[in-house]
mmCIF file of C-alpha atoms in Angstrom:
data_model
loop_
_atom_site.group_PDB
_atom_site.id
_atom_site.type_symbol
_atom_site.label_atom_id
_atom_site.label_comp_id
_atom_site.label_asym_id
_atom_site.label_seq_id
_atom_site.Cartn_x
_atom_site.Cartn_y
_atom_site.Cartn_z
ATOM 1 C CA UNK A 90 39.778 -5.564 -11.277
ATOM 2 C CA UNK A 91 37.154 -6.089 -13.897
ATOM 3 C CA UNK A 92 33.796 -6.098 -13.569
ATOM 4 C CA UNK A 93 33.223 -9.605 -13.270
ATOM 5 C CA UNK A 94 34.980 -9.604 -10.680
ATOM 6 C CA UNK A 95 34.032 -6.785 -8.767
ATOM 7 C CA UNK A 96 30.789 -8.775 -9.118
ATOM 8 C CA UNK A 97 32.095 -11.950 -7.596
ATOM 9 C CA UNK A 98 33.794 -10.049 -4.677
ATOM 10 C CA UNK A 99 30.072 -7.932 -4.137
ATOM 11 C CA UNK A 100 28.431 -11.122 -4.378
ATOM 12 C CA UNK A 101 30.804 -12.784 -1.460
ATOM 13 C CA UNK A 102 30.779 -9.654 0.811
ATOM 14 C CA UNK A 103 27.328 -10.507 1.643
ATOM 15 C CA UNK A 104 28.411 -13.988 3.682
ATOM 16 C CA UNK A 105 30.357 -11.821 6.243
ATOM 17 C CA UNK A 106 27.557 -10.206 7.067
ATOM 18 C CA UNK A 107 25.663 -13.487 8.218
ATOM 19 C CA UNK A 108 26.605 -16.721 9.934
ATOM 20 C CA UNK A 109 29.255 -19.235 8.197
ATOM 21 C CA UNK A 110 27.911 -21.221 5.637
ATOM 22 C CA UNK A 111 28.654 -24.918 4.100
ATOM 23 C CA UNK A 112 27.260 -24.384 0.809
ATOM 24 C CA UNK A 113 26.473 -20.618 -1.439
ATOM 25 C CA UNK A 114 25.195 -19.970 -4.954
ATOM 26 C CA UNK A 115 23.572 -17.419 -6.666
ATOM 27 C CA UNK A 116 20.597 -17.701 -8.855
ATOM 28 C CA UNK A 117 18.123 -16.192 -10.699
ATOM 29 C CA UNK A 118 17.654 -13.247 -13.531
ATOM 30 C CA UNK A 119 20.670 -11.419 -12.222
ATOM 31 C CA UNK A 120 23.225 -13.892 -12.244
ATOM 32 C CA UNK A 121 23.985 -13.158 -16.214
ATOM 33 C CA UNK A 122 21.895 -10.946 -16.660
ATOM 34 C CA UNK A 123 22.063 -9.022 -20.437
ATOM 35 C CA UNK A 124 20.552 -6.027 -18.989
ATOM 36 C CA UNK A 125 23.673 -5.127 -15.857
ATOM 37 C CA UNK A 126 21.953 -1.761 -14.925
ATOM 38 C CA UNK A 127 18.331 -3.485 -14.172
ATOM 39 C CA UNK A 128 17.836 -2.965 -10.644
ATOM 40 C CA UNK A 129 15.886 -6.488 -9.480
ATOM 41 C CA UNK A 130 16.664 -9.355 -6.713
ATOM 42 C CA UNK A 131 19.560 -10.860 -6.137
ATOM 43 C CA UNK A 132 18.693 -14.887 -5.154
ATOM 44 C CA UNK A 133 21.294 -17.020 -2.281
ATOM 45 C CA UNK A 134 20.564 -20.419 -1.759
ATOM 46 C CA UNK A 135 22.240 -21.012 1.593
ATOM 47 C CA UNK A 136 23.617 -24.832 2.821
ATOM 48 C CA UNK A 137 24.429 -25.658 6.637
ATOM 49 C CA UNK A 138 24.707 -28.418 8.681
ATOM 50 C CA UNK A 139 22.070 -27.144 11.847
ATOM 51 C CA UNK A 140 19.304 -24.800 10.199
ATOM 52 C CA UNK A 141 18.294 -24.264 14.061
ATOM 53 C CA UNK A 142 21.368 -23.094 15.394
ATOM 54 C CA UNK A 143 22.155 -20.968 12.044
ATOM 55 C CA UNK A 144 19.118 -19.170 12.159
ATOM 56 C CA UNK A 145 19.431 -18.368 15.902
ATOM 57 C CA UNK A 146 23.193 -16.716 15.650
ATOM 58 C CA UNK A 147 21.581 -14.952 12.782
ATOM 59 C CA UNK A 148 18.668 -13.321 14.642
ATOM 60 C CA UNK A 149 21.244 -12.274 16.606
ATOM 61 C CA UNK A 150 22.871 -10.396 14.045
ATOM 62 C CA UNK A 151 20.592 -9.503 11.477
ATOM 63 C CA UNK A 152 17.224 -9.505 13.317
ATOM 64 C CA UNK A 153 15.601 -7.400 10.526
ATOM 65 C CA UNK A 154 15.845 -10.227 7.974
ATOM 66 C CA UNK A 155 12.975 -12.085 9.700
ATOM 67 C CA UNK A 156 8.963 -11.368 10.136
ATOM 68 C CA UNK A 157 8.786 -9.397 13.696
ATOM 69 C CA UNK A 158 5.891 -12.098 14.914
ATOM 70 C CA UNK A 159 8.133 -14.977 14.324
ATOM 71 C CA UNK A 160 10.972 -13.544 16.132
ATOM 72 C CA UNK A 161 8.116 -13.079 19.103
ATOM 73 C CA UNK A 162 6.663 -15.902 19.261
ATOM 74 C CA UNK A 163 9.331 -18.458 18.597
ATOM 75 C CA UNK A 164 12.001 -17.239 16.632
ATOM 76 C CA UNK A 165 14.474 -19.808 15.163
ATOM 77 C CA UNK A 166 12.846 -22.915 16.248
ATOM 78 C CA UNK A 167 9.697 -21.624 15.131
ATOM 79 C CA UNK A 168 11.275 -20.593 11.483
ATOM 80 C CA UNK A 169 12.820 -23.950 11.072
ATOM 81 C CA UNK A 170 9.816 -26.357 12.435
ATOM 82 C CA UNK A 171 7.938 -24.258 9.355
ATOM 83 C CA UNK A 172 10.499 -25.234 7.076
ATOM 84 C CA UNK A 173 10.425 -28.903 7.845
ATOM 85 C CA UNK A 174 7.209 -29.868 8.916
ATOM 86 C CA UNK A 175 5.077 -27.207 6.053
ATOM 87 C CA UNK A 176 7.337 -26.925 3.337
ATOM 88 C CA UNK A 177 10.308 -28.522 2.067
ATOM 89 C CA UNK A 178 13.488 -27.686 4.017
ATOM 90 C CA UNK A 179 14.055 -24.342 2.756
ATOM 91 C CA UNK A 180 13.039 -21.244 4.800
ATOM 92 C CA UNK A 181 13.389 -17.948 2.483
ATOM 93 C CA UNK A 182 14.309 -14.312 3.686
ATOM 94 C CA UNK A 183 12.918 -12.014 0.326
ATOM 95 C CA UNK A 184 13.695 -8.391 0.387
ATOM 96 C CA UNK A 185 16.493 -8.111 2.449
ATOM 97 C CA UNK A 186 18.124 -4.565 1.966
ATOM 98 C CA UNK A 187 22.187 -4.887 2.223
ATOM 99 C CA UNK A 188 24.616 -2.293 0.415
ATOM 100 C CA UNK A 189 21.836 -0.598 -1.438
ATOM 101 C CA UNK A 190 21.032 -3.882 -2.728
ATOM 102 C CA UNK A 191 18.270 -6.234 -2.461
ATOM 103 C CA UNK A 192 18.420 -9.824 -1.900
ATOM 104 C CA UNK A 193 16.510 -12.518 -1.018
ATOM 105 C CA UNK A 194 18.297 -16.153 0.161
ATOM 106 C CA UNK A 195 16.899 -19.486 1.519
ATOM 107 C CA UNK A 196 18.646 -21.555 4.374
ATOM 108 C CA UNK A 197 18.472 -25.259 3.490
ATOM 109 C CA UNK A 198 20.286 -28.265 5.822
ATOM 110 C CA UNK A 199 22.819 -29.887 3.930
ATOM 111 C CA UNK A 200 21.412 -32.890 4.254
ATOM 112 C CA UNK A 201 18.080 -32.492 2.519
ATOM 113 C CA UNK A 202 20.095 -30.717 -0.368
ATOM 114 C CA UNK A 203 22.215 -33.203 -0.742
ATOM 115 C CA UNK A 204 19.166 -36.224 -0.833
ATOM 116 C CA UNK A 205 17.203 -33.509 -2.937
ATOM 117 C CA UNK A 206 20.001 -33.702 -4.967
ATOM 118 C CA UNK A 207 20.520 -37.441 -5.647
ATOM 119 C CA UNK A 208 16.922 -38.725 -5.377
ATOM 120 C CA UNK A 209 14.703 -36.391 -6.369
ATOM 121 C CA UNK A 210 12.248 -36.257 -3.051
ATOM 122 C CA UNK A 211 10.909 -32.994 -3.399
ATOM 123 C CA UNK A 212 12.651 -31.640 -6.376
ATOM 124 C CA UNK A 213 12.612 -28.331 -5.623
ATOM 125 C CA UNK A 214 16.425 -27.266 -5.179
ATOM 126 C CA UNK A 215 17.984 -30.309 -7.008
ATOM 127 C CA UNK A 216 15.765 -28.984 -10.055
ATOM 128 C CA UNK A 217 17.392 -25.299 -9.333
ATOM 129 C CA UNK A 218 20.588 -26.820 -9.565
ATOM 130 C CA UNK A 219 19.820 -28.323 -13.030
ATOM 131 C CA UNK A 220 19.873 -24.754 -14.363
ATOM 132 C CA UNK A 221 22.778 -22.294 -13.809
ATOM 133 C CA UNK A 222 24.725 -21.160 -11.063
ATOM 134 C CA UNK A 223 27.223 -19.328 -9.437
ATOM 135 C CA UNK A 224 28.850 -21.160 -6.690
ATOM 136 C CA UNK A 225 30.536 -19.088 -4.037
ATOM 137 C CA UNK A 226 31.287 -21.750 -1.425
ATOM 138 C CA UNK A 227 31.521 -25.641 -1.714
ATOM 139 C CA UNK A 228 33.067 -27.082 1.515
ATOM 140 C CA UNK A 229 31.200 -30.314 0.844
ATOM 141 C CA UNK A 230 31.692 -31.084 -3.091
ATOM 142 C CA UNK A 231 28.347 -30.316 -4.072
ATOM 143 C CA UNK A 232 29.604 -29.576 -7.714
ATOM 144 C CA UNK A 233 30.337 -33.188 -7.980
ATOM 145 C CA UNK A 234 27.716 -34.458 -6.616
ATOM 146 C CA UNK A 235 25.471 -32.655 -8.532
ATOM 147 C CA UNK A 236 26.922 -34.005 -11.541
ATOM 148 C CA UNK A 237 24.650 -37.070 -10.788
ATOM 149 C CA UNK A 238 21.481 -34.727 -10.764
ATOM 150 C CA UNK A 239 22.279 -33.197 -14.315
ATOM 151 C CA UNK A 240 22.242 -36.803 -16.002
ATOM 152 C CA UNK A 241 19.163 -37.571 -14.574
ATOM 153 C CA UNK A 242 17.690 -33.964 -15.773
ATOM 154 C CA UNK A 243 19.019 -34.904 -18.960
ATOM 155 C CA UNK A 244 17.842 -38.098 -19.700
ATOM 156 C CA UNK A 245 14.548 -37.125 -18.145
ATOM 157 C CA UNK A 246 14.500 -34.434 -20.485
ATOM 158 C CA UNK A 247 15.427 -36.747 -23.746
ATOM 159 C CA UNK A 248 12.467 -39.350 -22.677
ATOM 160 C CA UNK A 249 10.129 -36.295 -23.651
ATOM 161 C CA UNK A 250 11.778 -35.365 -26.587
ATOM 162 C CA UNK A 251 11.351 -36.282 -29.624
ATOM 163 C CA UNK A 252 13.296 -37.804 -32.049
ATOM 164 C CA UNK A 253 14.834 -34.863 -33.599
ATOM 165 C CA UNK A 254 15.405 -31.847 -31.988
ATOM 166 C CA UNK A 255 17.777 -28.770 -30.995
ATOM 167 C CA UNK A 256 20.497 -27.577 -28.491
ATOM 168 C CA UNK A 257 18.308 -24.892 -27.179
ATOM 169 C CA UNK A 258 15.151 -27.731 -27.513
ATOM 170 C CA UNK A 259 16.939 -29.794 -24.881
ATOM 171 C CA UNK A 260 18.198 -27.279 -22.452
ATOM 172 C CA UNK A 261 14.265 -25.580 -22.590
ATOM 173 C CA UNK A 262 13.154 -28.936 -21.858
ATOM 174 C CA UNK A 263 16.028 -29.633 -19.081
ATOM 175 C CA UNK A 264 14.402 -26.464 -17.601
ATOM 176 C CA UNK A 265 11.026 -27.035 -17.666
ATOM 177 C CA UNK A 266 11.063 -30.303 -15.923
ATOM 178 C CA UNK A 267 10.917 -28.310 -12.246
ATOM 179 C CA UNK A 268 8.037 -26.046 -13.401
ATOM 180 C CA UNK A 269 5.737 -29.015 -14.269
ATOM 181 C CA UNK A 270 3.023 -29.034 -12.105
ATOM 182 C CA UNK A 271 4.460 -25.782 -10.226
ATOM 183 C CA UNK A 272 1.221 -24.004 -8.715
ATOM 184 C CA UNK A 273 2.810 -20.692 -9.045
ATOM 185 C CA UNK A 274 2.841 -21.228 -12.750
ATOM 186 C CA UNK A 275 -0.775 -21.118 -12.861
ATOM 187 C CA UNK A 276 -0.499 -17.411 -12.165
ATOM 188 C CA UNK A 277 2.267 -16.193 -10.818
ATOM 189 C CA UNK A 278 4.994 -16.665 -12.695
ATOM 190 C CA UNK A 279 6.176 -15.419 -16.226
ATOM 191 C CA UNK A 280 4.661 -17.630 -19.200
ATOM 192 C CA UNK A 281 7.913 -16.910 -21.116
ATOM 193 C CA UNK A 282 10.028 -17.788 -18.127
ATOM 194 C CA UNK A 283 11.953 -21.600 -19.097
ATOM 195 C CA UNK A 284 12.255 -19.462 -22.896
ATOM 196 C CA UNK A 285 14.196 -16.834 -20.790
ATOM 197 C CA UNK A 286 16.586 -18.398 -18.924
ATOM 198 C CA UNK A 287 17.757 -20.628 -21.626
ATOM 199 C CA UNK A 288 18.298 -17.963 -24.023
ATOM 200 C CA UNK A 289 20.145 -15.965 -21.418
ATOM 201 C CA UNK A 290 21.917 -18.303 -20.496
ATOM 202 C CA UNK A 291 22.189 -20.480 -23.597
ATOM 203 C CA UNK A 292 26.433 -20.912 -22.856
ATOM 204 C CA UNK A 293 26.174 -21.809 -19.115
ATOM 205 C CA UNK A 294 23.798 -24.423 -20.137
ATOM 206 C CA UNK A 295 26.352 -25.840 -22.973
ATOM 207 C CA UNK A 296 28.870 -25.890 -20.387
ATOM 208 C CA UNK A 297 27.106 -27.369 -17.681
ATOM 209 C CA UNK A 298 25.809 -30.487 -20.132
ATOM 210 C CA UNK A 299 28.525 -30.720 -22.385
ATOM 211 C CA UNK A 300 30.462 -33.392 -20.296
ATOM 212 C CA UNK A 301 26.815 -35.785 -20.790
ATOM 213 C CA UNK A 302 25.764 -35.175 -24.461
ATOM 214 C CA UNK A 303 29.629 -36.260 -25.302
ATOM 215 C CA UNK A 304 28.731 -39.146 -22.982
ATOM 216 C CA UNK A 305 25.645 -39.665 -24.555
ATOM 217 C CA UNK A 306 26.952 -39.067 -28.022
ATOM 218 C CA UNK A 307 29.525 -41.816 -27.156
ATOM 219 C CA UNK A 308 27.099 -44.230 -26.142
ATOM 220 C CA UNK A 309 25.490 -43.911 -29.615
ATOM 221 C CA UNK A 310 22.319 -42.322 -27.439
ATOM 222 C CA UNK A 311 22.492 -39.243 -29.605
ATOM 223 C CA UNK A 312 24.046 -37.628 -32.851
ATOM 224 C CA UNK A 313 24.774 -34.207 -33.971
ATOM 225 C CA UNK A 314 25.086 -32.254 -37.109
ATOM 226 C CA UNK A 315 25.797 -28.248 -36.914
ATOM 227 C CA UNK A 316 22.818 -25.861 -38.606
ATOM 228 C CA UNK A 317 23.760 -22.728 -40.174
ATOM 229 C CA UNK A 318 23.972 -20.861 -36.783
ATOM 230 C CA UNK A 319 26.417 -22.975 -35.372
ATOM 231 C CA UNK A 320 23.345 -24.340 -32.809
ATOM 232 C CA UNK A 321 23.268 -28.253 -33.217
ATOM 233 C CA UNK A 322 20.825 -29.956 -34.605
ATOM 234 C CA UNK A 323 20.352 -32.933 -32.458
ATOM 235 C CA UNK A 324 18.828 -36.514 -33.034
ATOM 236 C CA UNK A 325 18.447 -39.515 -30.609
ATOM 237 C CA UNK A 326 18.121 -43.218 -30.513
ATOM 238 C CA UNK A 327 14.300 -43.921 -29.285
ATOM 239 C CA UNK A 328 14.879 -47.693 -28.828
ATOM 240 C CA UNK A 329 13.997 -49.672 -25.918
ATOM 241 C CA UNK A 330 17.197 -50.850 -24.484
ATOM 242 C CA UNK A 331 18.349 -46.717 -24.725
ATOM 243 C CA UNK A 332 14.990 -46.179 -23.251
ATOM 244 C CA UNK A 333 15.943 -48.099 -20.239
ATOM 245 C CA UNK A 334 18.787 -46.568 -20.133
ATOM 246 C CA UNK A 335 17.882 -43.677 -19.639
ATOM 247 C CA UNK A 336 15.432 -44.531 -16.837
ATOM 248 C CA UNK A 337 18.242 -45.991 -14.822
ATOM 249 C CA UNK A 338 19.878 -42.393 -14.610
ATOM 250 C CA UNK A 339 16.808 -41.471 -13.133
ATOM 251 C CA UNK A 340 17.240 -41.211 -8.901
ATOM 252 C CA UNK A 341 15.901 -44.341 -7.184
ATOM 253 C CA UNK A 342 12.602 -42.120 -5.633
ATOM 254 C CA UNK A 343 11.485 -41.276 -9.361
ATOM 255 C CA UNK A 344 11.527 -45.303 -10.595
ATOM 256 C CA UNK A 345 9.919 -46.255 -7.671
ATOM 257 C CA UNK A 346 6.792 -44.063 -8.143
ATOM 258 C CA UNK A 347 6.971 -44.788 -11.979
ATOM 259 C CA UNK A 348 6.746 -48.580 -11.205
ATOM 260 C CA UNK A 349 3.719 -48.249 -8.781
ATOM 261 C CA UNK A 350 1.969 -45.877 -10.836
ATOM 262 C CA UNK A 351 2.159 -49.230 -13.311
ATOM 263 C CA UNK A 352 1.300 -51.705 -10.592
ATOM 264 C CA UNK A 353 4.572 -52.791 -10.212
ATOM 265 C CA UNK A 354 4.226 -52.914 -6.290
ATOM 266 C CA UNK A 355 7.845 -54.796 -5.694
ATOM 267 C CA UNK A 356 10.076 -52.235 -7.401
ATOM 268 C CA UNK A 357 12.885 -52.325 -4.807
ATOM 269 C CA UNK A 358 14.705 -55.599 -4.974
ATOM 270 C CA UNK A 359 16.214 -57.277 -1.721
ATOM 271 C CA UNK A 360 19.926 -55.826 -2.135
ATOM 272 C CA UNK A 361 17.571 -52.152 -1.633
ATOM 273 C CA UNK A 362 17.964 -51.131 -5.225
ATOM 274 C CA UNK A 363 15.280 -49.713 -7.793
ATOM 275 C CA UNK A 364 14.676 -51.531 -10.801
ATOM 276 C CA UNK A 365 15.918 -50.201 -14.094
ATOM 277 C CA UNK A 366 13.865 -49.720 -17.225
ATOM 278 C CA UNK A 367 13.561 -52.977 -18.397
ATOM 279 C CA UNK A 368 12.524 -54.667 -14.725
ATOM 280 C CA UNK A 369 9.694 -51.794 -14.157
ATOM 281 C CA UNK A 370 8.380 -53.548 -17.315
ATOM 282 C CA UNK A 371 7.840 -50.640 -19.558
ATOM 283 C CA UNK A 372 6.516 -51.537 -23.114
ATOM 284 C CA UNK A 373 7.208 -48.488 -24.488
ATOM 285 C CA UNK A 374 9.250 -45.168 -24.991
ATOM 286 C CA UNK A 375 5.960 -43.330 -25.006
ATOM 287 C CA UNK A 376 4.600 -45.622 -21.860
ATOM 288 C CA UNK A 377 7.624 -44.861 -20.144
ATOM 289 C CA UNK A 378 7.580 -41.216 -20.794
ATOM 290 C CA UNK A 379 4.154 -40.405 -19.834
ATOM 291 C CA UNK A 380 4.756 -42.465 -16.104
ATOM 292 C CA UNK A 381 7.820 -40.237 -15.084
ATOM 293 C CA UNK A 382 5.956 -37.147 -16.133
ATOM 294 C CA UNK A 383 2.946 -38.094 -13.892
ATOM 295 C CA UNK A 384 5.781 -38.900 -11.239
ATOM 296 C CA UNK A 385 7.524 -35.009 -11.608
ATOM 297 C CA UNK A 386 4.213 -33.233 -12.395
ATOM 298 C CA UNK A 387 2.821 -34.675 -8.633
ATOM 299 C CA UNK A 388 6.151 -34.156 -7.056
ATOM 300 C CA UNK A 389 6.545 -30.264 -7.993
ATOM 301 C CA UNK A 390 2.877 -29.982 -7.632
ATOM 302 C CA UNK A 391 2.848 -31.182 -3.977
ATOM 303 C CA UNK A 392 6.419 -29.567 -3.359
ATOM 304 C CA UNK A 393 5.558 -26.045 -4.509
ATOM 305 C CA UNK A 394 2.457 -25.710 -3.080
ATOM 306 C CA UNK A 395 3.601 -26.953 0.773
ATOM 307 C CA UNK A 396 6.475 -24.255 0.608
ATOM 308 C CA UNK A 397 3.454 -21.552 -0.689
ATOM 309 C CA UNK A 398 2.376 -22.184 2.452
ATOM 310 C CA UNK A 399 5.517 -21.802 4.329
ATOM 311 C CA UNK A 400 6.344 -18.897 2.885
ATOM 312 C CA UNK A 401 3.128 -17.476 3.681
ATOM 313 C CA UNK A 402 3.600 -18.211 7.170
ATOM 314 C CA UNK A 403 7.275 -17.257 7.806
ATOM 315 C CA UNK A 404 8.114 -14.230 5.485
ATOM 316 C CA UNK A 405 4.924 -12.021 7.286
ATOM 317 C CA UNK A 406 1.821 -10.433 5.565
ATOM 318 C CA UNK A 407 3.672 -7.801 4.206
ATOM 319 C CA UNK A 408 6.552 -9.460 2.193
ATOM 320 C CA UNK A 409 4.302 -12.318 1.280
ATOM 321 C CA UNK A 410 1.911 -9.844 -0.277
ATOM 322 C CA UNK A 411 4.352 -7.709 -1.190
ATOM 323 C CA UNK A 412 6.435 -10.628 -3.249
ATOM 324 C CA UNK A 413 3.584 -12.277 -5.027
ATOM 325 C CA UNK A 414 2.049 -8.904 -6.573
ATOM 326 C CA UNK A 415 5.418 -8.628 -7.742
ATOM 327 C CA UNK A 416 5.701 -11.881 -9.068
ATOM 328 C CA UNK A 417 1.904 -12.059 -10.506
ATOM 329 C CA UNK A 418 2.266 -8.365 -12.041
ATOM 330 C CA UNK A 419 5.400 -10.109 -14.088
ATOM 331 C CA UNK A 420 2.764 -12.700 -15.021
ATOM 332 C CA UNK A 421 0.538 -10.462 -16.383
ATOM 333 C CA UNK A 422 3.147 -8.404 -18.182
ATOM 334 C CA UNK A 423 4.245 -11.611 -19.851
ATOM 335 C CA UNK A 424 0.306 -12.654 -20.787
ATOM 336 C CA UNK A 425 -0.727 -9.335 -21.924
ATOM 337 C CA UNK A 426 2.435 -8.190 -23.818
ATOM 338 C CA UNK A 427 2.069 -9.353 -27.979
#
């Protein structure tokens, strides 16, 4: 066995230790990490069907995960009434010590990934899902589904583009999109982050949006030319009618804020569907552009800092302090550091 896949197996070892699960992936800085012997966080994101019930066989079991007041005062009903009512679906579990490792995973109902997913109404996981992966369980198709979410990012990501640009341009803007109007990028989080992940994982990302620039390409949206190191240079149709194209990959929540933020108070016709580009009656490329940036800089910004909050309230004093000096001394590293 090699070490990818002792890896892999490590990685799925942890799930029998906790209650079944619809949905698994694995996230963050050690997922391909270019540095194997760095000792940081491993990230879950965690689907089921009843948050309630799953967090109250898991108290059973693994009672430590959880802040001791919570477990006092009202334990799983308590966690997941936090979840929905404060933040945005998702209750986390940070520094959670299993096999000499240290993890940290977030329980979501499948449900609010799943409309997350397709329309956009928090953006917080379906924008974590734009990035890459490593899916451990799928009983529900996500990958597929999904694939709707990465056309979206990627024409959202083209409308603020310009007209020529590169590979590694596209997938940094792809990136970015969740981190616009993110409070904890105001000081907790690493200035160099989106520049980071892209460059780590510059291949996952070619993978995961190949299918959609050939799409694109085919559509006479975009057209490529190789530079000398093999990246692709990239350049893109900034018409109208592709304009509107593009806006009709966007989910149905994100038009429907873009058309009221331009008066357009009747953006959902009588058959229940959003209007494209050209009904929202967008003038521009550049008009266009700056409304669904308004729209995602609002959502994140309103997102983010509602599960703050939660966090605050459900991880305890101590891992919420502990967590965010972590995360704002990586800040300050990445402000200070010429």
């Amino acid at each position: 066995m090699d070490n990818k896949d002792t890896a892999h197996s490590h990685l799925l070892s942890f799930l029998n230790a906790i209650p079944p699960v619809d949905f698994c992936c694995v996230y963050g800085s050690t997922l391909h990490s270019t540095d194997p012997g760095k000792s940081t966080m491993v990230d879950y994101i965690l689907g089921v069907s009843d948050p309630l019930q799953w967090h109250s066989e898991n108290l059973k079991m693994n009672a430590d995960h959880y802040a001791s007041w919570m477990v006092l005062l009202g334990g799983a009903k308590l966690i997941t009434n936090i979840a929905d009512k404060l933040g945005v679906g998702v209750h986390f579990n940070p520094y959670v010590t299993w096999n000499d490792k240290m993890l940290k995973y977030g329980v979501v109902r499948m449900h609010d990934l799943i409309q997350d997913i397709l329309n956009w109404e928090r953006f917080y996981l379906s924008g974590r899902l734009q990035k890459p992966v490593n899916m451990l369980v799928d009983n529900l198709d996500i990958e597929t589904i999904n694939s709707v979410n990465l056309r979206a990012a990627m024409s959202a990501a083209l409308l603020l583009l310009p007209p020529k640009f590169t590979e590694e341009d596209l997938y940094a803007k792809i990136c970015s999109l969740s981190y616009m109007g993110d409070v904890r990028m105001l000081f907790a989080e690493d200035r160099n982050k989106v520049k980071k992940i892209v460059q780590g994982q510059f291949d996952l990302f070619q993978s995961m949006y190949k299918p959609f620039l050939e799409e694109y390409e085919g559509k006479d949206f975009l057209r490529f030319s190789s530079s000398k190191n093999q990246l692709a240079n990239i350049s893109q149709d900034c018409g109208l009618p592709v304009t509107h194209s593009h806006i009709s990959f966007l989910p149905p929540t994100v038009r429907s804020q873009m058309g009221m933020k331009i008066g357009k108070k009747k953006v959902i016709s009588e058959s229940g569907k959003v209007g494209n580009g050209n009904e929202l009656g967008f003038g521009s490329r550049e008009e266009a552009a700056k409304c669904m940036q308004k729209a995602l800089r609002r959502t994140v910004m309103v997102s983010s800092a509602r599960q703050a909050v939660s966090g605050l309230l459900t991880v305890g004093g101590v891992k919420a302090a502990r967590y965010l000096t972590s995360k704002m001394c990586k800040a300050w590293r990445s402000w200070t550091r010429t």
